[in-house]
Amino acid sequence: MSFPQPQHDHDRCITQALAAAEEECRRRGARLTDIRRRVLELVWRSHAPIGAYALLQALGKAAPPTVYRALDFLLAHGLIHRIEKLNAFVGCAHPGHDQAGQFLLCRQCGRAAELNDAGIEAAVRDAARRDGFEIATLTVEAEGLCPACRGESP
C-alpha cells in the first residue's frame, strides 16, 4: 500500500482488500465473521491508522472484547498490521505473504504507507545478528511527510 494518488478509487481499494481477506481466510480454513469483516472494513476506510477506541465508536454498540477479539484475529491472520508508535492499525496490503512490517507515517495528514522491501529487513537482521541478537519480530516505522503534504506528486 503506497500513499494514494489524488484520483485514488478508495471504494475499489476497500473492495479488493476485503476480497483478499476472504481468500486468505478460505486458504487458512478460517472464518471472516461479520464483525471481523466490519472491523477490517473500518481499518481500510482510510489510509490513516485507526485505534481501537475509534473502531469502538464507529461500531456503536459493539462490546470492547468483541472488537479486541476481531483485531486479534485480523492480526493473527496477517490481514492488518499494528503501528506500534500510534497504537493503531492499518490494513495489510499483502495478506498471506510473510513480511516484516515496514511503514512510512506522515506526521502531517496521518496517512500510512506499507513498504515490502526485503533489503530493509535483511539489513536489520544482519546488523542484529552481528551483535548476537536474534530478532523475533521486526517492525520499521519511519515518520516524515508524504508527497501530498509536501505538495509533490508521488
Short mmCIF file of N, CA and C in Angstrom, two decimals, residues 9-101:
data_model
loop_
_atom_site.label_atom_id
_atom_site.label_comp_id
_atom_site.label_asym_id
_atom_site.label_seq_id
_atom_site.Cartn_x
_atom_site.Cartn_y
_atom_site.Cartn_z
N ASP A 9 -9.31 5.50 -6.22
CA ASP A 9 -10.66 4.99 -6.03
C ASP A 9 -10.67 4.17 -4.74
N HIS A 10 -11.01 4.83 -3.64
CA HIS A 10 -10.91 4.18 -2.34
C HIS A 10 -11.94 3.07 -2.15
N ASP A 11 -13.12 3.21 -2.74
CA ASP A 11 -14.11 2.14 -2.64
C ASP A 11 -13.56 0.85 -3.27
N ARG A 12 -12.89 0.99 -4.39
CA ARG A 12 -12.28 -0.17 -5.05
C ARG A 12 -11.18 -0.76 -4.17
N CYS A 13 -10.41 0.10 -3.54
CA CYS A 13 -9.34 -0.31 -2.63
C CYS A 13 -9.92 -1.17 -1.51
N ILE A 14 -11.00 -0.73 -0.90
CA ILE A 14 -11.64 -1.46 0.19
C ILE A 14 -12.19 -2.80 -0.31
N THR A 15 -12.85 -2.77 -1.46
CA THR A 15 -13.42 -3.99 -2.04
C THR A 15 -12.33 -5.02 -2.30
N GLN A 16 -11.21 -4.59 -2.86
CA GLN A 16 -10.10 -5.50 -3.13
C GLN A 16 -9.51 -6.05 -1.83
N ALA A 17 -9.39 -5.21 -0.82
CA ALA A 17 -8.84 -5.65 0.46
C ALA A 17 -9.74 -6.70 1.11
N LEU A 18 -11.04 -6.48 1.07
CA LEU A 18 -11.97 -7.44 1.66
C LEU A 18 -11.98 -8.76 0.89
N ALA A 19 -11.90 -8.68 -0.44
CA ALA A 19 -11.84 -9.90 -1.24
C ALA A 19 -10.56 -10.68 -0.95
N ALA A 20 -9.45 -9.98 -0.82
CA ALA A 20 -8.18 -10.64 -0.50
C ALA A 20 -8.24 -11.28 0.89
N ALA A 21 -8.90 -10.61 1.84
CA ALA A 21 -9.06 -11.16 3.19
C ALA A 21 -9.91 -12.42 3.16
N GLU A 22 -11.00 -12.39 2.41
CA GLU A 22 -11.85 -13.58 2.28
C GLU A 22 -11.05 -14.75 1.72
N GLU A 23 -10.26 -14.48 0.69
CA GLU A 23 -9.45 -15.52 0.07
C GLU A 23 -8.40 -16.07 1.04
N GLU A 24 -7.74 -15.17 1.78
CA GLU A 24 -6.73 -15.61 2.74
C GLU A 24 -7.37 -16.45 3.85
N CYS A 25 -8.52 -16.05 4.33
CA CYS A 25 -9.21 -16.84 5.36
C CYS A 25 -9.62 -18.20 4.81
N ARG A 26 -10.12 -18.23 3.59
CA ARG A 26 -10.50 -19.50 2.97
C ARG A 26 -9.27 -20.41 2.85
N ARG A 27 -8.14 -19.83 2.43
CA ARG A 27 -6.90 -20.59 2.28
C ARG A 27 -6.44 -21.17 3.62
N ARG A 28 -6.64 -20.42 4.70
CA ARG A 28 -6.20 -20.85 6.03
C ARG A 28 -7.25 -21.68 6.77
N GLY A 29 -8.44 -21.81 6.19
CA GLY A 29 -9.50 -22.53 6.87
C GLY A 29 -10.08 -21.73 8.03
N ALA A 30 -9.99 -20.42 7.95
CA ALA A 30 -10.50 -19.52 9.00
C ALA A 30 -11.79 -18.86 8.50
N ARG A 31 -12.51 -18.26 9.41
CA ARG A 31 -13.79 -17.66 9.06
C ARG A 31 -13.76 -16.16 9.32
N LEU A 32 -14.06 -15.40 8.28
CA LEU A 32 -14.16 -13.95 8.40
C LEU A 32 -15.61 -13.64 8.75
N THR A 33 -15.90 -13.60 10.05
CA THR A 33 -17.27 -13.36 10.52
C THR A 33 -17.69 -11.93 10.17
N ASP A 34 -18.95 -11.64 10.37
CA ASP A 34 -19.47 -10.30 10.06
C ASP A 34 -18.73 -9.22 10.84
N ILE A 35 -18.49 -9.44 12.13
CA ILE A 35 -17.82 -8.41 12.94
C ILE A 35 -16.37 -8.26 12.52
N ARG A 36 -15.69 -9.36 12.22
CA ARG A 36 -14.31 -9.28 11.75
C ARG A 36 -14.24 -8.53 10.42
N ARG A 37 -15.17 -8.83 9.55
CA ARG A 37 -15.23 -8.16 8.24
C ARG A 37 -15.49 -6.67 8.42
N ARG A 38 -16.40 -6.32 9.32
CA ARG A 38 -16.73 -4.91 9.55
C ARG A 38 -15.54 -4.16 10.15
N VAL A 39 -14.84 -4.78 11.09
CA VAL A 39 -13.65 -4.15 11.68
C VAL A 39 -12.60 -3.96 10.59
N LEU A 40 -12.39 -4.97 9.76
CA LEU A 40 -11.41 -4.86 8.68
C LEU A 40 -11.81 -3.73 7.71
N GLU A 41 -13.07 -3.65 7.39
CA GLU A 41 -13.55 -2.59 6.51
C GLU A 41 -13.28 -1.21 7.12
N LEU A 42 -13.52 -1.07 8.41
CA LEU A 42 -13.25 0.21 9.08
C LEU A 42 -11.75 0.54 9.10
N VAL A 43 -10.92 -0.48 9.28
CA VAL A 43 -9.48 -0.26 9.24
C VAL A 43 -9.06 0.25 7.87
N TRP A 44 -9.67 -0.29 6.83
CA TRP A 44 -9.34 0.11 5.46
C TRP A 44 -10.06 1.39 5.02
N ARG A 45 -10.93 1.94 5.83
CA ARG A 45 -11.75 3.09 5.43
C ARG A 45 -10.90 4.28 4.98
N SER A 46 -9.75 4.44 5.58
CA SER A 46 -8.84 5.49 5.13
C SER A 46 -7.43 4.92 5.15
N HIS A 47 -6.50 5.67 4.66
CA HIS A 47 -5.12 5.19 4.67
C HIS A 47 -4.38 5.67 5.92
N ALA A 48 -5.14 6.10 6.91
CA ALA A 48 -4.55 6.52 8.18
C ALA A 48 -4.79 5.41 9.21
N PRO A 49 -3.81 5.14 10.04
CA PRO A 49 -4.02 4.15 11.10
C PRO A 49 -5.19 4.54 11.99
N ILE A 50 -5.91 3.53 12.47
CA ILE A 50 -7.06 3.78 13.32
C ILE A 50 -6.88 2.99 14.62
N GLY A 51 -7.21 3.62 15.73
CA GLY A 51 -7.08 2.99 17.03
C GLY A 51 -8.32 2.20 17.41
N ALA A 52 -8.18 1.36 18.41
CA ALA A 52 -9.28 0.52 18.87
C ALA A 52 -10.45 1.36 19.38
N TYR A 53 -10.15 2.46 20.06
CA TYR A 53 -11.22 3.31 20.59
C TYR A 53 -12.05 3.90 19.44
N ALA A 54 -11.40 4.35 18.38
CA ALA A 54 -12.12 4.89 17.22
C ALA A 54 -12.95 3.80 16.55
N LEU A 55 -12.43 2.58 16.54
CA LEU A 55 -13.20 1.46 15.98
C LEU A 55 -14.45 1.20 16.82
N LEU A 56 -14.28 1.23 18.14
CA LEU A 56 -15.43 1.04 19.03
C LEU A 56 -16.50 2.10 18.77
N GLN A 57 -16.08 3.35 18.64
CA GLN A 57 -17.03 4.43 18.36
C GLN A 57 -17.73 4.22 17.03
N ALA A 58 -16.99 3.83 16.01
CA ALA A 58 -17.57 3.63 14.68
C ALA A 58 -18.55 2.47 14.65
N LEU A 59 -18.30 1.47 15.48
CA LEU A 59 -19.19 0.30 15.52
C LEU A 59 -20.42 0.53 16.38
N GLY A 60 -20.40 1.54 17.19
CA GLY A 60 -21.58 1.85 18.01
C GLY A 60 -21.71 0.98 19.23
N LYS A 61 -22.57 -0.01 19.16
CA LYS A 61 -22.91 -0.80 20.35
C LYS A 61 -22.05 -2.04 20.56
N ALA A 62 -20.99 -2.21 19.80
CA ALA A 62 -20.14 -3.39 19.97
C ALA A 62 -19.41 -3.32 21.31
N ALA A 63 -19.31 -4.45 21.97
CA ALA A 63 -18.59 -4.52 23.24
C ALA A 63 -17.09 -4.52 22.98
N PRO A 64 -16.32 -3.86 23.84
CA PRO A 64 -14.87 -3.81 23.64
C PRO A 64 -14.22 -5.18 23.43
N PRO A 65 -14.57 -6.22 24.22
CA PRO A 65 -13.92 -7.52 23.98
C PRO A 65 -14.17 -8.05 22.56
N THR A 66 -15.33 -7.78 22.01
CA THR A 66 -15.65 -8.23 20.65
C THR A 66 -14.71 -7.59 19.64
N VAL A 67 -14.48 -6.29 19.79
CA VAL A 67 -13.60 -5.57 18.86
C VAL A 67 -12.16 -6.04 19.04
N TYR A 68 -11.72 -6.20 20.28
CA TYR A 68 -10.35 -6.66 20.51
C TYR A 68 -10.13 -8.08 19.99
N ARG A 69 -11.13 -8.93 20.12
CA ARG A 69 -11.01 -10.29 19.57
C ARG A 69 -10.93 -10.24 18.05
N ALA A 70 -11.72 -9.37 17.43
CA ALA A 70 -11.67 -9.22 15.97
C ALA A 70 -10.30 -8.72 15.54
N LEU A 71 -9.75 -7.74 16.25
CA LEU A 71 -8.42 -7.22 15.93
C LEU A 71 -7.36 -8.32 16.10
N ASP A 72 -7.46 -9.10 17.17
CA ASP A 72 -6.52 -10.19 17.40
C ASP A 72 -6.57 -11.20 16.24
N PHE A 73 -7.77 -11.54 15.79
CA PHE A 73 -7.94 -12.46 14.67
C PHE A 73 -7.29 -11.88 13.41
N LEU A 74 -7.60 -10.62 13.11
CA LEU A 74 -7.08 -9.99 11.90
C LEU A 74 -5.56 -9.90 11.93
N LEU A 75 -4.99 -9.61 13.09
CA LEU A 75 -3.53 -9.59 13.24
C LEU A 75 -2.95 -10.98 13.06
N ALA A 76 -3.54 -11.96 13.71
CA ALA A 76 -3.03 -13.34 13.67
C ALA A 76 -3.04 -13.91 12.26
N HIS A 77 -3.99 -13.45 11.44
CA HIS A 77 -4.11 -13.97 10.09
C HIS A 77 -3.47 -13.06 9.04
N GLY A 78 -2.70 -12.08 9.51
CA GLY A 78 -1.94 -11.24 8.60
C GLY A 78 -2.78 -10.31 7.74
N LEU A 79 -3.95 -9.94 8.23
CA LEU A 79 -4.85 -9.08 7.45
C LEU A 79 -4.71 -7.61 7.81
N ILE A 80 -4.14 -7.34 8.97
CA ILE A 80 -3.85 -5.97 9.40
C ILE A 80 -2.49 -5.95 10.07
N HIS A 81 -1.98 -4.74 10.25
CA HIS A 81 -0.73 -4.53 10.99
C HIS A 81 -1.01 -3.56 12.13
N ARG A 82 -0.24 -3.70 13.17
CA ARG A 82 -0.32 -2.75 14.29
C ARG A 82 0.84 -1.78 14.16
N ILE A 83 0.52 -0.51 14.15
CA ILE A 83 1.53 0.54 14.16
C ILE A 83 1.83 0.81 15.62
N GLU A 84 2.96 0.32 16.08
CA GLU A 84 3.30 0.38 17.50
C GLU A 84 3.33 1.80 18.03
N LYS A 85 3.98 2.70 17.30
CA LYS A 85 4.14 4.07 17.76
C LYS A 85 2.80 4.75 18.03
N LEU A 86 1.80 4.40 17.25
CA LEU A 86 0.49 5.04 17.35
C LEU A 86 -0.54 4.19 18.10
N ASN A 87 -0.19 2.95 18.42
CA ASN A 87 -1.13 2.01 19.00
C ASN A 87 -2.40 1.98 18.16
N ALA A 88 -2.19 1.80 16.86
CA ALA A 88 -3.29 1.84 15.90
C ALA A 88 -3.05 0.78 14.82
N PHE A 89 -4.00 0.63 13.93
CA PHE A 89 -3.97 -0.46 12.96
C PHE A 89 -4.16 0.05 11.54
N VAL A 90 -3.53 -0.65 10.60
CA VAL A 90 -3.71 -0.40 9.17
C VAL A 90 -3.92 -1.74 8.48
N GLY A 91 -4.57 -1.70 7.34
CA GLY A 91 -4.76 -2.92 6.56
C GLY A 91 -3.46 -3.41 5.97
N CYS A 92 -3.34 -4.71 5.82
CA CYS A 92 -2.16 -5.31 5.21
C CYS A 92 -2.36 -5.35 3.70
N ALA A 93 -1.43 -4.75 2.97
CA ALA A 93 -1.53 -4.69 1.52
C ALA A 93 -1.19 -6.03 0.86
N HIS A 94 -0.54 -6.93 1.59
CA HIS A 94 -0.10 -8.21 1.01
C HIS A 94 -0.45 -9.36 1.94
N PRO A 95 -1.75 -9.61 2.19
CA PRO A 95 -2.08 -10.71 3.10
C PRO A 95 -1.61 -12.04 2.53
N GLY A 96 -1.16 -12.89 3.43
CA GLY A 96 -0.71 -14.21 3.02
C GLY A 96 0.76 -14.28 2.69
N HIS A 97 1.47 -13.17 2.74
CA HIS A 97 2.91 -13.16 2.47
C HIS A 97 3.65 -12.85 3.76
N ASP A 98 4.63 -13.68 4.08
CA ASP A 98 5.45 -13.39 5.26
C ASP A 98 6.25 -12.13 4.99
N GLN A 99 6.18 -11.21 5.91
CA GLN A 99 6.89 -9.95 5.73
C GLN A 99 7.06 -9.26 7.07
N ALA A 100 8.10 -8.49 7.15
CA ALA A 100 8.28 -7.64 8.32
C ALA A 100 7.45 -6.39 8.08
N GLY A 101 6.96 -5.79 9.14
CA GLY A 101 6.20 -4.56 8.99
C GLY A 101 7.14 -3.39 8.73
#
